[in-house]
XYZ file of C-alpha atoms in Angstrom:
783
model
C -9.761 -0.316 -28.516
C -11.387 -3.228 -30.316
C -15.063 -4.164 -30.640
C -15.150 -5.932 -27.290
C -13.731 -2.828 -25.599
C -16.449 -0.715 -27.192
C -19.180 -3.071 -25.993
C -17.735 -3.026 -22.476
C -17.489 0.770 -22.493
C -21.113 1.123 -23.526
C -22.200 -1.385 -20.897
C -20.187 0.313 -18.144
C -20.983 3.973 -18.754
C -23.952 4.131 -21.169
C -24.231 4.436 -24.919
C -23.501 8.175 -25.322
C -20.644 8.279 -22.836
C -19.385 4.942 -24.103
C -19.150 6.289 -27.647
C -17.384 9.402 -26.388
C -14.996 7.172 -24.472
C -14.327 5.164 -27.628
C -13.541 8.398 -29.459
C -11.182 9.432 -26.639
C -9.399 6.095 -26.874
C -9.052 6.467 -30.651
C -7.513 9.929 -30.181
C -5.084 8.555 -27.610
C -3.917 5.755 -29.852
C -3.573 8.096 -32.805
C -1.457 10.459 -30.719
C 0.816 7.607 -29.655
C 1.126 6.352 -33.226
C 2.367 9.787 -34.308
C 4.611 10.558 -31.340
C 5.912 7.071 -30.524
C 6.972 5.458 -33.811
C 7.915 1.758 -33.866
C 11.267 1.034 -32.282
C 12.608 -0.507 -35.468
C 15.877 -2.415 -35.488
C 17.563 -2.777 -32.107
C 21.084 -3.473 -30.989
C 21.622 -5.757 -27.973
C 24.295 -4.867 -25.454
C 25.830 -6.518 -22.376
C 28.465 -4.997 -20.063
C 31.345 -6.980 -21.506
C 34.598 -7.731 -19.655
C 35.858 -5.543 -16.830
C 38.457 -2.951 -17.830
C 39.061 -1.071 -14.599
C 37.675 0.430 -11.430
C 37.698 3.700 -9.537
C 37.132 3.671 -5.768
C 34.860 6.346 -4.341
C 32.828 7.200 -1.237
C 31.016 4.098 0.015
C 32.215 1.991 -2.937
C 33.104 3.148 -6.406
C 32.690 2.621 -10.151
C 33.536 -0.632 -11.959
C 34.062 -0.098 -15.684
C 33.316 -2.659 -18.340
C 33.913 -2.633 -22.067
C 30.388 -1.400 -22.872
C 29.005 -0.050 -19.600
C 29.862 0.970 -16.084
C 28.454 0.057 -12.676
C 28.356 2.384 -9.685
C 28.145 0.673 -6.269
C 27.552 2.664 -3.095
C 26.913 1.518 0.478
C 24.977 4.145 2.397
C 25.139 5.011 6.056
C 22.658 2.657 7.689
C 23.518 -0.283 5.425
C 21.359 0.217 2.311
C 23.215 -0.626 -0.901
C 22.749 1.192 -4.210
C 23.982 0.230 -7.630
C 23.283 1.805 -10.992
C 24.349 0.993 -14.541
C 25.306 3.403 -17.317
C 25.867 6.313 -14.948
C 22.531 6.016 -13.093
C 22.575 7.848 -9.749
C 20.172 7.670 -6.773
C 18.650 11.020 -7.800
C 16.370 12.203 -9.252
C 13.868 9.849 -7.667
C 10.212 10.065 -6.661
C 10.710 7.261 -4.133
C 13.253 9.164 -2.043
C 11.865 12.119 -0.043
C 14.920 14.323 -0.453
C 18.651 13.930 -0.662
C 20.125 10.472 -1.093
C 21.622 8.948 2.074
C 25.266 9.689 2.704
C 27.815 7.035 1.658
C 29.407 4.930 4.372
C 33.099 5.940 4.499
C 34.037 2.538 5.926
C 32.917 0.716 2.751
C 35.751 0.449 0.231
C 35.937 -0.918 -3.316
C 38.733 -3.481 -3.490
C 39.909 -6.232 -5.863
C 38.234 -9.614 -5.561
C 39.196 -13.005 -6.950
C 39.083 -13.892 -10.682
C 39.431 -10.288 -11.776
C 36.301 -9.032 -10.036
C 35.769 -6.353 -7.399
C 33.961 -6.185 -4.085
C 32.669 -3.738 -1.493
C 32.644 -5.048 2.062
C 30.262 -3.400 4.517
C 29.114 -4.210 8.030
C 26.030 -6.182 6.958
C 26.700 -7.140 3.367
C 29.388 -7.855 0.838
C 28.707 -6.759 -2.744
C 30.823 -8.777 -5.179
C 31.039 -7.747 -8.848
C 32.318 -10.382 -11.271
C 34.545 -9.576 -14.237
C 31.525 -9.882 -16.585
C 29.077 -7.792 -14.568
C 27.280 -10.245 -12.275
C 26.546 -8.813 -8.807
C 26.397 -11.053 -5.736
C 25.009 -10.044 -2.355
C 26.610 -12.056 0.442
C 26.113 -12.166 4.174
C 29.133 -11.454 6.407
C 29.482 -15.244 6.606
C 29.763 -15.563 2.841
C 26.283 -16.992 2.140
C 24.783 -15.709 -1.111
C 21.450 -13.927 -0.647
C 21.003 -12.926 -4.274
C 22.919 -13.094 -7.526
C 22.214 -10.543 -10.250
C 23.291 -11.835 -13.651
C 24.859 -9.379 -16.121
C 22.052 -7.184 -17.475
C 21.142 -6.795 -21.128
C 19.957 -3.695 -23.003
C 18.202 -3.310 -26.375
C 18.881 0.056 -27.954
C 17.041 1.287 -31.056
C 19.537 1.735 -33.885
C 17.795 4.969 -34.882
C 18.035 6.296 -31.312
C 15.645 6.321 -28.378
C 15.170 4.819 -24.953
C 16.815 1.488 -24.263
C 14.753 -1.289 -22.769
C 16.484 -3.706 -20.439
C 16.230 -6.971 -18.544
C 17.835 -7.961 -15.255
C 17.742 -11.630 -14.230
C 18.474 -12.699 -10.665
C 18.853 -15.904 -8.680
C 17.938 -16.493 -5.033
C 18.370 -19.583 -2.830
C 16.089 -22.521 -3.552
C 14.188 -22.115 -0.275
C 13.525 -18.368 -0.686
C 9.992 -17.009 -1.072
C 8.908 -13.792 -2.804
C 6.556 -11.149 -1.383
C 5.696 -7.533 -2.165
C 5.449 -5.868 -5.626
C 2.756 -3.540 -4.232
C -0.892 -4.536 -4.082
C -1.291 -8.067 -5.450
C -4.558 -9.955 -5.058
C -2.888 -13.348 -5.448
C -0.445 -12.846 -2.557
C 0.895 -12.310 -0.112
C 3.358 -15.009 -1.185
C 4.015 -14.457 -4.881
C 4.202 -17.754 -6.693
C 5.464 -18.512 -10.186
C 4.064 -16.061 -12.696
C 4.347 -12.720 -14.439
C 3.428 -9.557 -12.516
C 2.785 -6.326 -14.393
C 4.262 -2.986 -13.367
C 1.607 -0.603 -14.678
C -0.966 0.891 -12.299
C -4.313 -0.228 -13.676
C -8.037 -0.210 -13.011
C -8.917 -3.877 -13.601
C -12.389 -2.975 -14.827
C -14.972 -2.470 -12.106
C -13.979 -5.365 -9.833
C -11.145 -7.814 -9.315
C -10.283 -11.086 -7.648
C -7.162 -13.142 -6.904
C -6.488 -13.894 -10.585
C -6.371 -10.281 -11.740
C -3.041 -8.531 -12.294
C -1.859 -5.809 -12.387
C -4.016 -3.719 -10.073
C -4.088 -0.106 -8.936
C -0.852 0.047 -6.980
C 2.220 -1.683 -8.367
C 5.762 -1.265 -7.070
C 9.050 -2.839 -8.189
C 9.711 -3.758 -4.539
C 10.543 -7.395 -3.770
C 10.625 -8.679 -0.203
C 12.532 -11.982 -0.248
C 12.618 -14.348 2.736
C 14.890 -17.393 2.968
C 16.965 -19.455 5.367
C 20.040 -17.329 4.662
C 18.257 -14.106 5.570
C 15.764 -11.485 4.470
C 16.314 -8.769 1.903
C 14.323 -6.103 0.073
C 15.178 -5.180 -3.526
C 13.826 -2.016 -5.144
C 14.361 -1.239 -8.835
C 13.904 2.530 -8.871
C 12.266 2.879 -12.274
C 8.726 4.144 -12.937
C 8.494 2.957 -16.558
C 6.111 0.157 -17.570
C 7.538 -3.293 -17.077
C 6.952 -6.738 -15.695
C 8.469 -9.061 -13.147
C 8.634 -12.809 -13.747
C 9.073 -14.962 -10.651
C 9.869 -18.652 -10.310
C 10.331 -20.229 -6.912
C 13.287 -22.538 -6.456
C 13.358 -26.244 -5.691
C 15.622 -28.083 -3.310
C 17.182 -31.246 -4.667
C 16.182 -34.526 -3.078
C 18.951 -36.818 -1.920
C 22.065 -36.044 -3.954
C 20.162 -33.864 -6.446
C 21.136 -30.256 -7.026
C 19.069 -27.314 -5.858
C 17.293 -25.253 -8.505
C 17.590 -21.627 -7.428
C 14.661 -19.280 -7.451
C 14.557 -16.848 -10.350
C 13.461 -13.268 -10.808
C 13.445 -11.400 -14.104
C 12.729 -7.657 -14.259
C 12.006 -6.200 -17.713
C 11.540 -2.458 -18.227
C 10.558 -0.621 -21.398
C 12.960 2.215 -20.610
C 14.413 4.302 -17.835
C 17.453 3.755 -15.615
C 18.690 0.401 -14.385
C 19.294 1.218 -10.742
C 18.589 -0.683 -7.592
C 18.526 -0.413 -3.802
C 18.940 -3.383 -1.439
C 18.257 -3.542 2.301
C 19.079 -6.669 4.334
C 18.615 -7.975 7.866
C 15.715 -9.239 9.942
C 12.260 -8.275 8.621
C 12.037 -5.518 11.229
C 15.474 -4.181 10.331
C 14.684 -4.340 6.604
C 11.537 -2.259 7.074
C 13.416 0.192 9.271
C 16.014 0.608 6.542
C 13.366 0.931 3.821
C 11.582 3.602 5.857
C 14.830 5.487 6.404
C 15.365 5.432 2.635
C 11.861 6.320 1.370
C 10.368 8.261 4.270
C 8.364 7.668 7.423
C 4.692 6.695 7.036
C 2.243 9.533 7.615
C 0.570 9.249 10.991
C -3.230 8.995 10.662
C -5.349 10.978 13.115
C -6.617 8.944 16.037
C -10.199 9.048 14.729
C -9.082 7.419 11.458
C -8.325 4.245 13.437
C -12.004 3.805 14.288
C -14.871 2.195 12.304
C -15.681 3.885 8.984
C -18.633 3.660 6.622
C -18.942 4.570 2.950
C -21.362 4.076 0.103
C -21.429 5.161 -3.490
C -24.939 6.528 -3.533
C -25.976 8.052 -0.199
C -27.816 10.524 -2.374
C -28.854 13.111 0.202
C -28.278 14.619 3.623
C -31.378 12.793 4.788
C -29.882 9.394 3.947
C -26.594 10.290 5.631
C -28.454 11.223 8.801
C -30.515 8.034 8.605
C -27.380 5.885 8.474
C -25.598 7.713 11.287
C -28.762 7.600 13.394
C -28.996 3.867 12.712
C -25.537 3.348 14.190
C -26.322 5.497 17.217
C -29.749 3.979 18.004
C -28.251 0.507 17.927
C -25.307 1.464 20.087
C -22.769 0.847 17.296
C -19.599 2.963 17.240
C -18.862 4.976 14.088
C -15.937 7.367 13.600
C -15.985 8.318 9.931
C -18.488 8.563 7.089
C -17.288 8.900 3.477
C -19.097 10.763 0.703
C -18.562 9.415 -2.827
C -18.870 11.209 -6.195
C -22.668 11.368 -5.992
C -22.457 14.356 -3.605
C -20.738 16.445 -6.288
C -22.632 18.711 -8.686
C -22.545 16.783 -11.950
C -19.586 14.767 -10.679
C -17.400 17.889 -10.917
C -14.609 17.784 -8.339
C -14.604 20.438 -5.570
C -18.332 21.169 -5.945
C -21.491 20.246 -4.027
C -24.947 19.287 -5.284
C -26.867 21.796 -3.181
C -30.170 20.234 -4.147
C -29.326 17.028 -2.309
C -26.892 18.548 0.215
C -28.269 22.050 0.906
C -26.121 22.613 4.016
C -23.072 20.360 3.897
C -21.037 22.433 6.406
C -23.961 22.282 8.827
C -24.248 18.525 8.356
C -20.508 18.088 8.930
C -20.656 20.203 12.097
C -23.642 18.254 13.405
C -21.954 14.907 12.776
C -18.652 16.019 14.235
C -20.379 17.029 17.457
C -21.704 13.468 17.511
C -18.186 12.061 17.044
C -18.397 11.325 13.309
C -16.035 12.929 10.771
C -16.819 13.412 7.089
C -14.285 12.361 4.445
C -14.581 13.373 0.787
C -13.635 11.563 -2.383
C -11.360 13.548 -4.734
C -10.693 12.481 -8.343
C -7.978 14.058 -10.519
C -10.173 14.452 -13.626
C -11.409 18.042 -14.154
C -14.435 18.617 -16.356
C -13.285 20.459 -19.489
C -15.978 23.107 -19.414
C -15.492 26.891 -19.536
C -17.214 28.303 -16.473
C -16.129 25.365 -14.335
C -14.094 27.185 -11.668
C -11.441 24.474 -11.343
C -10.982 24.188 -15.109
C -10.691 27.947 -15.556
C -8.265 28.291 -12.628
C -6.125 25.428 -13.906
C -5.877 26.957 -17.343
C -4.343 30.063 -15.765
C -1.616 28.248 -13.781
C 1.913 29.101 -14.882
C 2.752 29.862 -18.476
C 1.003 26.920 -20.088
C -1.737 25.912 -17.659
C -1.939 23.049 -15.212
C -3.141 20.283 -17.494
C -1.240 17.531 -19.284
C -0.603 18.132 -22.981
C 0.169 15.798 -25.854
C 3.339 15.783 -27.926
C 1.912 18.497 -30.202
C 1.142 20.812 -27.296
C -2.631 20.285 -27.111
C -4.359 19.635 -23.785
C -5.171 15.930 -23.459
C -8.847 15.122 -22.939
C -10.426 11.896 -21.756
C -13.811 10.552 -20.711
C -14.409 10.144 -16.961
C -17.435 10.564 -14.646
C -18.018 14.292 -15.293
C -17.767 13.768 -19.065
C -14.894 15.123 -21.143
C -12.068 15.885 -18.723
C -8.527 17.195 -18.496
C -5.846 16.086 -16.056
C -3.480 18.109 -13.858
C 0.225 17.440 -14.306
C 1.162 16.649 -10.707
C 4.820 16.251 -11.700
C 4.973 20.059 -11.916
C 5.640 21.706 -8.504
C 3.523 24.720 -9.431
C 0.580 22.520 -10.336
C 0.905 20.605 -7.059
C 0.817 23.861 -5.122
C -2.270 25.047 -7.041
C -4.072 21.717 -6.606
C -3.245 21.553 -2.908
C -4.834 24.962 -2.432
C -8.116 23.651 -3.856
C -8.587 21.486 -0.746
C -9.531 24.674 1.094
C -12.989 24.230 -0.463
C -13.231 20.706 1.012
C -12.243 21.956 4.461
C -14.759 24.788 4.202
C -17.458 22.190 3.485
C -16.562 20.538 6.800
C -14.597 17.546 5.561
C -11.849 16.212 7.824
C -9.972 14.171 5.224
C -9.907 12.946 1.625
C -9.638 9.737 -0.340
C -8.167 9.830 -3.824
C -9.848 7.688 -6.456
C -9.559 7.102 -10.241
C -5.961 8.335 -10.018
C -4.033 5.655 -11.910
C -5.446 7.312 -14.131
C -7.607 5.106 -16.396
C -10.105 5.594 -19.180
C -13.712 4.509 -19.535
C -12.692 3.597 -23.069
C -10.856 0.450 -22.097
C -10.254 -0.340 -18.475
C -6.597 -1.157 -18.040
C -5.563 1.417 -20.661
C -4.308 4.808 -19.471
C -6.552 7.808 -19.941
C -3.479 9.758 -21.004
C -1.529 8.815 -24.153
C 1.825 7.260 -23.415
C 3.295 10.059 -25.489
C 1.664 12.798 -23.342
C 4.185 15.249 -21.947
C 4.912 15.844 -18.250
C 7.088 18.373 -16.441
C 8.813 15.755 -14.232
C 10.161 18.475 -11.928
C 11.553 20.399 -14.890
C 13.359 17.495 -16.567
C 10.561 16.813 -19.021
C 9.391 13.400 -20.185
C 6.370 11.452 -21.303
C 3.606 9.464 -19.690
C 5.497 6.187 -19.881
C 7.721 7.519 -17.121
C 5.028 9.485 -15.291
C 2.087 7.049 -15.243
C 3.056 4.814 -12.331
C 3.913 7.723 -10.049
C 1.034 10.000 -11.116
C -1.041 9.086 -8.030
C 2.014 9.450 -5.774
C 2.491 13.020 -7.005
C -1.236 13.712 -6.556
C -1.038 12.425 -2.973
C 1.893 14.742 -2.345
C -0.097 17.691 -3.697
C -3.071 16.873 -1.466
C -1.048 16.146 1.651
C 1.106 19.255 1.392
C -1.965 21.367 0.627
C -3.790 20.093 3.714
C -0.720 20.773 5.854
C -0.554 24.346 4.629
C -4.277 24.939 5.055
C -4.634 23.364 8.477
C -1.117 23.168 9.978
C -2.297 22.297 13.480
C -3.838 18.962 12.391
C -2.354 15.849 10.833
C -3.831 15.354 7.342
C -5.901 12.262 6.652
C -5.476 11.006 3.100
C -5.568 7.619 1.447
C -5.352 6.704 -2.193
C -6.369 3.920 -4.549
C -3.156 4.172 -6.561
C 0.408 5.125 -5.753
C 4.032 4.104 -5.929
C 7.073 3.533 -3.757
C 7.232 6.181 -1.042
C 3.488 6.895 -0.982
C 3.417 6.121 2.743
C 4.835 9.621 3.312
C 1.444 11.078 2.386
C -1.057 8.480 3.602
C -2.374 4.990 3.058
C -4.355 2.991 0.551
C -7.376 0.773 0.226
C -8.182 -2.235 -1.890
C -10.246 -0.525 -4.550
C -13.075 -2.423 -6.209
C -12.524 -5.905 -4.826
C -15.142 -8.361 -6.089
C -17.831 -9.518 -3.667
C -17.250 -13.193 -2.944
C -15.074 -15.491 -0.884
C -12.116 -15.116 -3.277
C -12.416 -11.340 -2.855
C -12.301 -11.757 0.915
C -9.065 -13.719 0.617
C -7.636 -11.129 -1.789
C -8.387 -8.392 0.771
C -5.969 -9.897 3.258
C -3.319 -10.477 0.583
C -3.401 -6.818 -0.419
C -2.975 -5.496 3.118
C -0.102 -7.867 3.905
C 1.657 -7.160 0.610
C 1.387 -3.388 0.901
C 2.703 -3.522 4.461
C 5.850 -5.270 3.233
C 6.301 -2.494 0.648
C 6.234 0.200 3.323
C 2.527 1.155 3.273
C 1.280 0.146 6.736
C -2.159 1.837 6.680
C -4.581 0.080 4.330
C -7.747 -1.983 4.251
C -10.406 -3.406 1.915
C -13.982 -2.517 1.063
C -15.664 -4.689 3.701
C -18.266 -6.803 1.945
C -16.729 -6.253 -1.483
C -17.426 -3.470 -3.936
C -20.132 -4.945 -6.151
C -22.994 -7.356 -5.735
C -24.734 -8.486 -2.579
C -22.756 -10.524 -0.057
C -24.495 -13.244 1.864
C -24.940 -12.553 5.591
C -22.181 -15.053 6.378
C -19.728 -13.544 3.883
C -20.458 -10.013 5.065
C -19.944 -10.982 8.692
C -16.657 -12.814 8.061
C -15.412 -9.818 6.055
C -16.524 -7.493 8.843
C -14.696 -9.586 11.434
C -11.501 -9.485 9.372
C -11.821 -5.731 8.787
C -12.083 -5.090 12.517
C -8.422 -6.141 12.864
C -7.056 -4.240 9.835
C -5.689 -0.673 9.978
C -8.362 0.877 7.723
C -11.717 -0.573 8.803
C -14.258 0.631 6.239
C -17.467 -0.802 4.843
C -18.256 0.311 1.298
C -20.447 -0.654 -1.646
C -21.131 0.301 -5.248
C -24.187 2.357 -6.136
C -26.132 -0.728 -7.245
C -24.924 -3.057 -4.465
C -27.518 -2.071 -1.875
C -27.007 -1.023 1.686
C -24.159 -2.412 3.750
C -25.055 -1.330 7.273
C -24.710 -4.217 9.770
C -28.425 -4.238 10.597
C -29.356 -4.872 6.963
C -28.229 -8.520 7.282
C -30.487 -9.621 10.101
C -30.382 -9.651 13.913
C -27.783 -12.415 14.192
C -25.261 -10.633 11.975
C -25.998 -7.373 13.796
C -25.149 -8.839 17.188
C -21.948 -10.473 15.964
C -20.949 -7.281 14.131
C -21.623 -5.377 17.349
C -19.129 -7.623 19.135
C -16.503 -7.015 16.420
C -17.035 -3.261 16.669
C -16.778 -3.377 20.440
C -13.488 -5.245 20.225
C -12.140 -2.758 17.688
C -13.005 0.082 20.053
C -11.449 -1.778 22.984
C -8.229 -2.206 20.981
C -8.152 1.431 19.850
C -5.194 2.337 22.126
C -3.310 -0.631 20.665
C -3.961 0.634 17.115
C -2.737 4.081 18.194
C 0.457 2.439 19.430
C 0.883 0.459 16.207
C 0.382 3.586 14.103
C 3.058 5.444 16.062
C 5.494 2.534 15.836
C 4.863 2.250 12.093
C 5.726 5.920 11.687
C 8.891 5.504 13.744
C 10.157 2.167 12.431
C 8.176 1.262 9.299
C 6.894 -1.938 10.917
C 3.400 -2.640 9.514
C 0.440 -3.057 11.832
C -0.458 -6.287 9.999
C 2.481 -8.679 9.641
C 2.983 -12.151 8.170
C 3.301 -14.960 10.682
C 6.993 -15.331 9.789
C 7.747 -11.727 10.816
C 9.596 -12.717 13.984
C 10.833 -16.069 12.663
C 11.713 -15.779 8.952
C 13.689 -19.010 9.169
C 10.515 -21.028 9.903
C 9.604 -22.469 6.500
C 6.133 -23.552 7.569
C 5.292 -19.978 8.566
C 6.577 -18.639 5.232
C 3.922 -20.740 3.497
C 1.070 -19.543 5.753
C -1.090 -16.923 4.025
C -4.446 -17.081 5.830
C -3.496 -15.608 9.220
C -1.450 -12.666 10.437
C 0.115 -10.954 13.391
C -1.382 -7.684 14.598
C 1.679 -6.053 16.067
C 3.734 -8.326 18.279
C 0.958 -9.263 20.683
C -1.938 -10.779 18.698
C -2.367 -13.495 16.085
C -5.557 -13.170 14.014
C -6.947 -16.117 12.034
C -9.840 -14.904 9.851
C -12.366 -17.330 8.401
C -11.984 -17.237 4.615
C -14.190 -20.167 3.579
C -17.953 -20.576 3.447
C -19.525 -22.648 6.212
C -16.358 -23.043 8.289
C -16.786 -23.161 12.063
C -13.301 -24.460 12.842
C -9.983 -23.702 11.248
C -6.361 -24.796 11.430
C -3.849 -22.195 12.587
C -0.064 -22.389 12.302
C 1.562 -21.020 15.471
C 4.969 -19.354 15.770
C 7.219 -20.490 18.584
C 6.064 -19.788 22.134
C 2.918 -19.963 24.240
C -0.347 -18.571 22.883
C -3.707 -17.949 24.561
C -7.082 -18.097 22.854
C -8.457 -14.688 23.838
C -12.051 -15.967 23.871
C -11.740 -19.329 25.630
C -8.467 -18.908 27.518
C -7.136 -22.193 26.091
C -3.340 -22.430 26.026
C -1.356 -23.626 23.002
C 2.346 -24.172 22.480
C 4.109 -23.334 19.234
C 5.612 -23.992 16.823
C 3.008 -26.270 15.342
C -0.501 -26.377 13.996
C -3.672 -26.322 16.090
C -7.366 -26.607 15.286
C -9.446 -23.778 16.751
C -13.154 -23.147 17.074
C -14.425 -20.388 14.780
C -18.151 -20.014 15.434
C -20.092 -17.462 13.443
C -19.889 -15.109 16.414
C -16.108 -14.596 16.180
C -12.854 -15.435 14.471
C -9.922 -16.966 16.375
C -7.591 -14.426 17.965
C -4.610 -15.549 20.030
C -2.421 -13.520 22.379
C 1.289 -14.093 22.859
C 2.276 -15.123 26.391
C 3.928 -12.250 28.238
C 2.463 -9.602 25.922
C 1.623 -6.184 27.336
C -0.746 -4.098 25.218
C -2.834 -0.984 25.849
C -6.626 -1.306 25.641
C -9.680 0.732 26.520
C -11.151 -0.297 29.856
C -14.803 -0.693 30.724
C -14.907 2.907 31.989
C -13.413 4.211 28.736
C -10.022 4.894 30.281
C -6.729 3.324 29.270
C -5.493 0.161 30.901
C -2.795 -2.427 30.274
C -3.825 -5.923 29.282
C -1.146 -8.433 30.204
C -1.071 -12.070 29.133
C 0.702 -14.188 31.705
C 4.191 -15.234 30.603
C 5.181 -18.882 30.603
C 6.826 -20.145 33.790
C 10.431 -19.020 33.989
C 10.019 -16.590 31.111
C 9.189 -12.948 30.724
C 7.549 -10.740 28.174
C 6.682 -7.159 27.476
C 5.384 -4.627 25.021
C 5.569 -1.066 23.787
C 2.884 1.518 24.475
C 2.419 4.944 22.895
C -0.396 6.968 24.400
C -2.761 9.013 22.239
C -1.296 12.522 22.117
C -4.071 13.977 19.988
C -4.419 14.648 16.275
C -1.772 17.339 16.014
C 2.008 17.121 15.811
C 2.703 16.467 19.471
C 5.650 14.174 20.008
C 4.604 10.964 21.701
C 6.746 8.993 24.113
C 7.360 5.276 23.569
C 6.897 3.465 26.880
C 8.464 0.033 27.393
C 6.853 -2.471 29.761
C 8.031 -5.844 30.978
C 6.113 -8.735 32.517
C 7.525 -11.538 34.677
C 6.635 -13.891 37.489
C 7.622 -12.745 40.977
C 6.567 -14.676 44.095
C 3.694 -16.409 42.345
C 2.214 -13.344 40.674
C 2.739 -11.504 37.404
C 4.659 -8.272 37.915
C 4.406 -5.507 35.298
C 7.003 -2.720 35.294
C 7.768 0.241 33.115
C 11.411 0.430 32.131
C 13.186 3.442 33.561
C 10.366 4.304 35.963
C 10.122 3.117 39.550
C 6.848 2.395 41.274
C 3.347 1.752 39.872
C 2.828 1.884 36.114
C 0.257 4.652 36.389
C -2.839 2.945 34.998
C -4.936 -0.153 35.754
C -3.375 -3.518 34.888
C -5.445 -6.577 34.052
C -3.634 -9.911 33.891
C -5.194 -12.608 31.716
C -4.259 -16.206 31.109
C -3.711 -17.137 34.769
């Protein structure tokens, strides 16, 4: 920490706490200086020439003079390779055992002294010097991995490494977790270190809370996902390619992954975008299914302050006829910010309040931070100290419990990489359930320090159990929040087995969808922050996290009525629809921005409620197939280059195209359409794609288009379910999938398939496999 960090700490958290935070940072750096000496002289290494190969299940091992490469094609088509003996396990990204190898894939000699593994969907070719090419069955190169390079300390220690790759000139990069500058990732360097950016962030800030070494690459030759399974700190450098004009040569796109340590191992999934996400989900686990009520409108504020204010806000929604499903309580409801406590002065009967609200259709959700106040007499601290042989909290290299400065003051941190600690922590959620909460949101779990935002609270040399293997915080930091989410999710399942847990987290890592979703964190209030909100949701969806959303209105500051309304209108079409604000940002209820905003917000809320059955369907399909609710426009047409460059609109499932207004003062906006016929859901106007159209976007609404032939479930005027069908184009058909709401337990839901077509001058809707009427009202639009 330098002088500027100290000034920022004092400004952020006050002079006394800021000085304590500075002292904590000094201790952390001193600990790292002792336990992590300079690397000293290093020796560079490359694989060298090939010296032999050994076939094995699904592929085999190719040996080089100074390394070896294991290639394995798994059942289902995913491809794994690992250098220097790296295996698929152990891995925090995979939920259990690694997928079985495909017995049909065989390692065989290739030309020029290389080797190859031919599978149904991909050929993996290994050159005699260690380059790895991924080719389509037709021989087109999707990606070329150049021979890697390692730097090994002469005195011993972890080797750092770099892997450079080439992709076709037309390919575009997406993913890498939550990136505010996306969803398309242009030329630049992207950090792999989960970080609090310092109170707020915008499109230029990187890294953020949730980074993943997951690249989603889309090009003319096909789509592929690449995952470097390594939790160490690192960075990814991307450079888009350039196609040569005339007789000029193409310049391929470039990707460079640098890691400070850990294994060099990789998974690749190829196919259409839908098939890629299905394969990624099969590899890393199905997304947790949120309860039905978590798909409704939600409201949060840092600073409700009392039961009286909570009731005032809920009553404000009800008196104005505005739907509300969830209300979130931030850290101000805790006693002295201590986790798993209640300030009984301000919330004298929290269980009674929760019961009262639940009877009115509103659930309470509680914030949970990992930091535990280091204070004898604090029940959580005392209980944690008694866990296992050495206690539950992370220790430094000399065996002392690590302490850092967070909201409660001096805190300690559970080691969630220890199974016993996860079980203990999960049991603590019983207190939250007893207080009447229906779900939790994890915050401050990168974790970070007040000392210098962006620095870890824990020293990089701090020790972690890592499931019994042992290691330090360099390996554990990026997956700390993932392990915390696992502890919370599994605890909630044990405590209330009849209900699906509701959990979302600010930070995480690959595979976090197994335990819940995410939200944007402290996105800056402003039009750039609004644009970043959409980028984050789209990017996370392509990394396998389908349930996410921003703080509507931004975290800090006071949005203008127009900005708030446009953010609100966008949020109404995102999976997690939650308004939120910092303690000093004022109130964010829709009626606080004037009667005009209130009426337009009412319309957005009404449409969200009308589409609730559609969101239920999308959540079920995401859990079954990995397909995100919110999808880029190129999802169904990755070969359309114009759609690959479109970042300001999205598909909601297969049926709807949403074009949010992201600029001040705009009342019209251009929209790029995928192929087919599209209906403006407000005006009924018909448009033909592909191409670009100019649509009205008055303050009262944002443009939403429906695909011709689409069948989607909605809530009818009487509150019952009905099918909304958009007339197919003449001579064509359409359809859609419907999953009915089976409750908030573990009931298995049936996927119903519907088709639409013209018959004798009318639109006929049928359910596949079922004769006769479809069993619910059908409303045809677009005639």
